[in-house]
Amino acid sequence: MGNENFRFETEAVHSGYRSEEHKGSLVPPLYQTSTFTFSTAEQGERRFAGQEEGFIYSRLGNPTVKILEDKMAKLEQGEAALAFSSGMAAVSAVLTALTKTGDHILCSQGIYGCTFGLLQLLKQKYKISYDFSAMSTREMIEKDLKPNTTCIYIETPINPTMKLVDLELVAITAKQRGIPVVVDNTFCSPYLQTPISHGCDVVLHSATKYICGHGDVIAGVVIGKNEFIQQVSRTTLKDMGGIISPFDAWLLLRGLKTLPVRMDRHCENASMLVGFLRNHPKVETIYFPGNIDYEEDHSIMSKQMKKPGGLISFSIKGTKQTAQLFMNQLKLIKIAVSLGDAETLIQHPATMTHAVVPELERKKMGIEDTLLRLSVGLEAWEDIKEDIEQALEKI
Ligand SMILES: Cc1ncc(COP(=O)(O)O)c(C=O)c1O
C-alpha cells in the first residue's frame, strides 16, 4: 500500500504494513528478538551515529513495534507514534517529557486514578504542581492557566463520570499561550474521536483497552508530531525503558484490524442498555456521553465524537453496600477493572480504579460510593440486560 488515504475501517486493516517488505507474509511477522546484528563494525557505528537507518536493539526500535506505531499514527491522524509497556508508561513518559521542576499541569475535572497518583508523585518529588479545571469556557481555561503551566492534560469522556471536554475550545485557548494539549483517548479509541484533528497536540492510550480489545495485553501508545515523538523516543522511552514487547505489539496489531467492528457493537449494546437503565426504579443516575442530564455536552459530542461509546456509569439507589450487593448478584457480567474487552465488566470506582484518590477529591470528581462503571462487552445486549435486571431485583 502506498500513501493513499482510505476510510478508517480500511486503514485499521492495512495501514503501517507492506507485505512486500516481509517476504509477502499477509500478517505482520513477529520479530521476537532483543537485538539486531550488524554486517560490519562500521555499519554498527553508522547506525549508532544515526547516519544509516536500521534497527539496533529492541529498546530503541523493533520492526513489529514499528508497524504498530505507524498504524496508530495513521489512525489518530498524527505524524508519528511510540508504543509502551503500559498506558501508565505512556502517561509518565509524556508528562515527564513536558515538565520540569516548578512547572504546572492543568487537568480536566477527573482523571484515571493512577494518573492522579503519578501527579502526586511528581508534586512530592519534583515540585510539579497540578490543578483541575472544568474547562467549560475560554474564560475559565484562561483563569485556571498559570504562568508556569507547561501542559494541559485531558480525559474526555472523563473517567468515570462521562462528562465531556470541548477539545477545540481547549486547543484554541492553549495555542495562544503555546501550551501543548495532551488527550488520553483511551475511552474512545481513534474510531470514535481523533483529538489531533481538533487541534490537540498529543494523544495517548491505554492500549490495554479498546486498541487490544481482547483483554490479553497491557500496553500504551503515544501519538503526536515527529519532533515530540523523537524527543520522547530518545529520552523518556529509551532511557526510562518502558518499551512494549514485540509479542504484545503483534497482538495489538491483530486486535486493531477489528477495532471498528468491535466499537460499533460496544456502542450499540451500550445505547440499548442505557435505554433500559434509564427506566429502572432502582437506578438513581446514569452517566453516559450525551446523556439528557448533561445538556451542554450534546453539542460537544456532535462536534468531536462519532458515537457515545461503550462505557456506562450509573449510581444505584442506596449505599455503598447496596452497590456491592448488586455486583455480587451478577452472573454473566464479571467484576473486574479494565474496559474495552469482549466480556462485559463492572467495577466500583470509589474502592477500585479511583481508590487512591482521597475522598474529598473523589467527591469533587463526582465519584459517589454508589457509582458503578460498566464496560459493555460484545455479548447479546439482551443477556447483559437480563443479568442486570435479575441482580437489581435482589437488592
Ligand atoms: C483512562 C485511562 N488511562 C490510562 C490508564 C492506564 O493504563 P494501563 O493500565 O494500560 O497502564 C487507564 C487504565 O485503566 C485508563 O482507564
mmCIF file with all atom_site columns, C-alpha atoms in Angstrom, residues 90-91 94-100 103-111 115 119 122 128-156 158 165-185 195-196 198-204 222-223 228:
data_model
loop_
_atom_site.group_PDB
_atom_site.id
_atom_site.type_symbol
_atom_site.label_atom_id
_atom_site.label_alt_id
_atom_site.label_comp_id
_atom_site.label_asym_id
_atom_site.label_entity_id
_atom_site.label_seq_id
_atom_site.pdbx_PDB_ins_code
_atom_site.Cartn_x
_atom_site.Cartn_y
_atom_site.Cartn_z
_atom_site.occupancy
_atom_site.B_iso_or_equiv
_atom_site.pdbx_formal_charge
_atom_site.auth_seq_id
_atom_site.auth_comp_id
_atom_site.auth_asym_id
_atom_site.auth_atom_id
_atom_site.pdbx_PDB_model_num
ATOM 1  C CA . ALA A 1 90  ? 2.871   6.241  28.156 1.00 0.00 ? 90  ALA A CA 1
ATOM 2  C CA . VAL A 1 91  ? 1.331   8.783  30.564 1.00 0.00 ? 91  VAL A CA 1
ATOM 3  C CA . VAL A 1 94  ? 4.638   12.208 28.196 1.00 0.00 ? 94  VAL A CA 1
ATOM 4  C CA . LEU A 1 95  ? 4.235   14.107 31.458 1.00 0.00 ? 95  LEU A CA 1
ATOM 5  C CA . THR A 1 96  ? 7.914   13.885 32.350 1.00 0.00 ? 96  THR A CA 1
ATOM 6  C CA . ALA A 1 97  ? 8.871   14.941 28.810 1.00 0.00 ? 97  ALA A CA 1
ATOM 7  C CA . LEU A 1 98  ? 6.688   18.058 29.055 1.00 0.00 ? 98  LEU A CA 1
ATOM 8  C CA . THR A 1 99  ? 7.568   19.225 32.573 1.00 0.00 ? 99  THR A CA 1
ATOM 9  C CA . LYS A 1 100 ? 10.472  20.145 34.805 1.00 0.00 ? 100 LYS A CA 1
ATOM 10 C CA . ASP A 1 103 ? 6.073   23.610 36.279 1.00 0.00 ? 103 ASP A CA 1
ATOM 11 C CA . HIS A 1 104 ? 2.285   23.314 36.476 1.00 0.00 ? 104 HIS A CA 1
ATOM 12 C CA . ILE A 1 105 ? -0.131  20.891 34.761 1.00 0.00 ? 105 ILE A CA 1
ATOM 13 C CA . LEU A 1 106 ? -3.787  21.806 34.242 1.00 0.00 ? 106 LEU A CA 1
ATOM 14 C CA . CYS A 1 107 ? -6.047  18.734 34.173 1.00 0.00 ? 107 CYS A CA 1
ATOM 15 C CA . SER A 1 108 ? -9.638  18.005 33.284 1.00 0.00 ? 108 SER A CA 1
ATOM 16 C CA . GLN A 1 109 ? -12.031 17.690 36.226 1.00 0.00 ? 109 GLN A CA 1
ATOM 17 C CA . GLY A 1 110 ? -11.460 13.953 36.501 1.00 0.00 ? 110 GLY A CA 1
ATOM 18 C CA . ILE A 1 111 ? -8.615  11.662 35.539 1.00 0.00 ? 111 ILE A CA 1
ATOM 19 C CA . THR A 1 115 ? -2.613  9.249  36.622 1.00 0.00 ? 115 THR A CA 1
ATOM 20 C CA . LEU A 1 119 ? 0.694   13.694 39.591 1.00 0.00 ? 119 LEU A CA 1
ATOM 21 C CA . LEU A 1 122 ? 5.591   14.483 40.543 1.00 0.00 ? 122 LEU A CA 1
ATOM 22 C CA . ILE A 1 128 ? 5.476   19.948 39.684 1.00 0.00 ? 128 ILE A CA 1
ATOM 23 C CA . SER A 1 129 ? 2.029   21.227 40.699 1.00 0.00 ? 129 SER A CA 1
ATOM 24 C CA . TYR A 1 130 ? -1.366  20.461 39.187 1.00 0.00 ? 130 TYR A CA 1
ATOM 25 C CA . ASP A 1 131 ? -4.931  21.740 39.285 1.00 0.00 ? 131 ASP A CA 1
ATOM 26 C CA . PHE A 1 132 ? -8.241  20.514 37.950 1.00 0.00 ? 132 PHE A CA 1
ATOM 27 C CA . SER A 1 133 ? -10.490 22.619 35.764 1.00 0.00 ? 133 SER A CA 1
ATOM 28 C CA . ALA A 1 134 ? -13.958 22.067 34.289 1.00 0.00 ? 134 ALA A CA 1
ATOM 29 C CA . MET A 1 135 ? -12.615 23.827 31.137 1.00 0.00 ? 135 MET A CA 1
ATOM 30 C CA . SER A 1 136 ? -16.199 24.776 30.202 1.00 0.00 ? 136 SER A CA 1
ATOM 31 C CA . THR A 1 137 ? -15.462 28.229 28.776 1.00 0.00 ? 137 THR A CA 1
ATOM 32 C CA . ARG A 1 138 ? -12.500 30.070 27.338 1.00 0.00 ? 138 ARG A CA 1
ATOM 33 C CA . GLU A 1 139 ? -12.532 32.457 30.310 1.00 0.00 ? 139 GLU A CA 1
ATOM 34 C CA . MET A 1 140 ? -12.444 29.549 32.754 1.00 0.00 ? 140 MET A CA 1
ATOM 35 C CA . ILE A 1 141 ? -9.478  27.926 30.998 1.00 0.00 ? 141 ILE A CA 1
ATOM 36 C CA . GLU A 1 142 ? -7.594  31.245 30.855 1.00 0.00 ? 142 GLU A CA 1
ATOM 37 C CA . LYS A 1 143 ? -8.291  31.856 34.547 1.00 0.00 ? 143 LYS A CA 1
ATOM 38 C CA . ASP A 1 144 ? -7.076  28.375 35.530 1.00 0.00 ? 144 ASP A CA 1
ATOM 39 C CA . LEU A 1 145 ? -3.865  28.505 33.479 1.00 0.00 ? 145 LEU A CA 1
ATOM 40 C CA . LYS A 1 146 ? -0.826  29.742 35.414 1.00 0.00 ? 146 LYS A CA 1
ATOM 41 C CA . PRO A 1 147 ? 2.301   31.476 34.123 1.00 0.00 ? 147 PRO A CA 1
ATOM 42 C CA . ASN A 1 148 ? 4.180   28.202 34.750 1.00 0.00 ? 148 ASN A CA 1
ATOM 43 C CA . THR A 1 149 ? 1.609   25.876 33.091 1.00 0.00 ? 149 THR A CA 1
ATOM 44 C CA . THR A 1 150 ? 3.511   23.762 30.564 1.00 0.00 ? 150 THR A CA 1
ATOM 45 C CA . CYS A 1 151 ? 0.898   21.147 29.805 1.00 0.00 ? 151 CYS A CA 1
ATOM 46 C CA . ILE A 1 152 ? -2.873  20.679 29.658 1.00 0.00 ? 152 ILE A CA 1
ATOM 47 C CA . TYR A 1 153 ? -3.946  17.105 30.318 1.00 0.00 ? 153 TYR A CA 1
ATOM 48 C CA . ILE A 1 154 ? -7.446  15.977 29.355 1.00 0.00 ? 154 ILE A CA 1
ATOM 49 C CA . GLU A 1 155 ? -9.602  12.900 29.548 1.00 0.00 ? 155 GLU A CA 1
ATOM 50 C CA . THR A 1 156 ? -12.850 13.106 27.595 1.00 0.00 ? 156 THR A CA 1
ATOM 51 C CA . ILE A 1 158 ? -13.966 11.827 31.875 1.00 0.00 ? 158 ILE A CA 1
ATOM 52 C CA . VAL A 1 165 ? -14.429 18.430 27.475 1.00 0.00 ? 165 VAL A CA 1
ATOM 53 C CA . ASP A 1 166 ? -14.584 20.587 24.337 1.00 0.00 ? 166 ASP A CA 1
ATOM 54 C CA . LEU A 1 167 ? -11.288 19.707 22.645 1.00 0.00 ? 167 LEU A CA 1
ATOM 55 C CA . GLU A 1 168 ? -11.393 22.514 20.081 1.00 0.00 ? 168 GLU A CA 1
ATOM 56 C CA . LEU A 1 169 ? -12.071 25.134 22.747 1.00 0.00 ? 169 LEU A CA 1
ATOM 57 C CA . VAL A 1 170 ? -9.146  23.965 24.890 1.00 0.00 ? 170 VAL A CA 1
ATOM 58 C CA . ALA A 1 171 ? -6.819  23.641 21.878 1.00 0.00 ? 171 ALA A CA 1
ATOM 59 C CA . ILE A 1 172 ? -7.560  27.166 20.616 1.00 0.00 ? 172 ILE A CA 1
ATOM 60 C CA . THR A 1 173 ? -7.089  28.692 24.069 1.00 0.00 ? 173 THR A CA 1
ATOM 61 C CA . ALA A 1 174 ? -3.889  26.734 24.732 1.00 0.00 ? 174 ALA A CA 1
ATOM 62 C CA . LYS A 1 175 ? -2.397  27.565 21.337 1.00 0.00 ? 175 LYS A CA 1
ATOM 63 C CA . GLN A 1 176 ? -2.405  31.289 22.148 1.00 0.00 ? 176 GLN A CA 1
ATOM 64 C CA . ARG A 1 177 ? -0.137  30.536 25.085 1.00 0.00 ? 177 ARG A CA 1
ATOM 65 C CA . GLY A 1 178 ? 1.919   27.879 23.276 1.00 0.00 ? 178 GLY A CA 1
ATOM 66 C CA . ILE A 1 179 ? 0.898   25.215 25.791 1.00 0.00 ? 179 ILE A CA 1
ATOM 67 C CA . PRO A 1 180 ? 0.673   21.632 24.477 1.00 0.00 ? 180 PRO A CA 1
ATOM 68 C CA . VAL A 1 181 ? -2.636  19.812 24.970 1.00 0.00 ? 181 VAL A CA 1
ATOM 69 C CA . VAL A 1 182 ? -2.417  16.101 25.790 1.00 0.00 ? 182 VAL A CA 1
ATOM 70 C CA . VAL A 1 183 ? -5.519  13.908 25.472 1.00 0.00 ? 183 VAL A CA 1
ATOM 71 C CA . ASP A 1 184 ? -5.967  10.457 26.983 1.00 0.00 ? 184 ASP A CA 1
ATOM 72 C CA . ASN A 1 185 ? -8.162  8.955  24.251 1.00 0.00 ? 185 ASN A CA 1
ATOM 73 C CA . PRO A 1 195 ? -8.187  14.803 19.191 1.00 0.00 ? 195 PRO A CA 1
ATOM 74 C CA . ILE A 1 196 ? -5.329  15.834 16.850 1.00 0.00 ? 196 ILE A CA 1
ATOM 75 C CA . HIS A 1 198 ? -9.395  19.141 16.721 1.00 0.00 ? 198 HIS A CA 1
ATOM 76 C CA . GLY A 1 199 ? -6.096  20.944 17.279 1.00 0.00 ? 199 GLY A CA 1
ATOM 77 C CA . CYS A 1 200 ? -4.715  18.963 20.241 1.00 0.00 ? 200 CYS A CA 1
ATOM 78 C CA . ASP A 1 201 ? -1.009  18.115 20.229 1.00 0.00 ? 201 ASP A CA 1
ATOM 79 C CA . VAL A 1 202 ? -0.511  14.726 21.823 1.00 0.00 ? 202 VAL A CA 1
ATOM 80 C CA . VAL A 1 203 ? -2.819  11.712 22.128 1.00 0.00 ? 203 VAL A CA 1
ATOM 81 C CA . LEU A 1 204 ? -2.171  8.763  24.368 1.00 0.00 ? 204 LEU A CA 1
ATOM 82 C CA . VAL A 1 222 ? 1.569   7.968  22.330 1.00 0.00 ? 222 VAL A CA 1
ATOM 83 C CA . ILE A 1 223 ? 0.876   9.838  19.089 1.00 0.00 ? 223 ILE A CA 1
ATOM 84 C CA . PHE A 1 228 ? 7.877   15.472 20.022 1.00 0.00 ? 228 PHE A CA 1
#
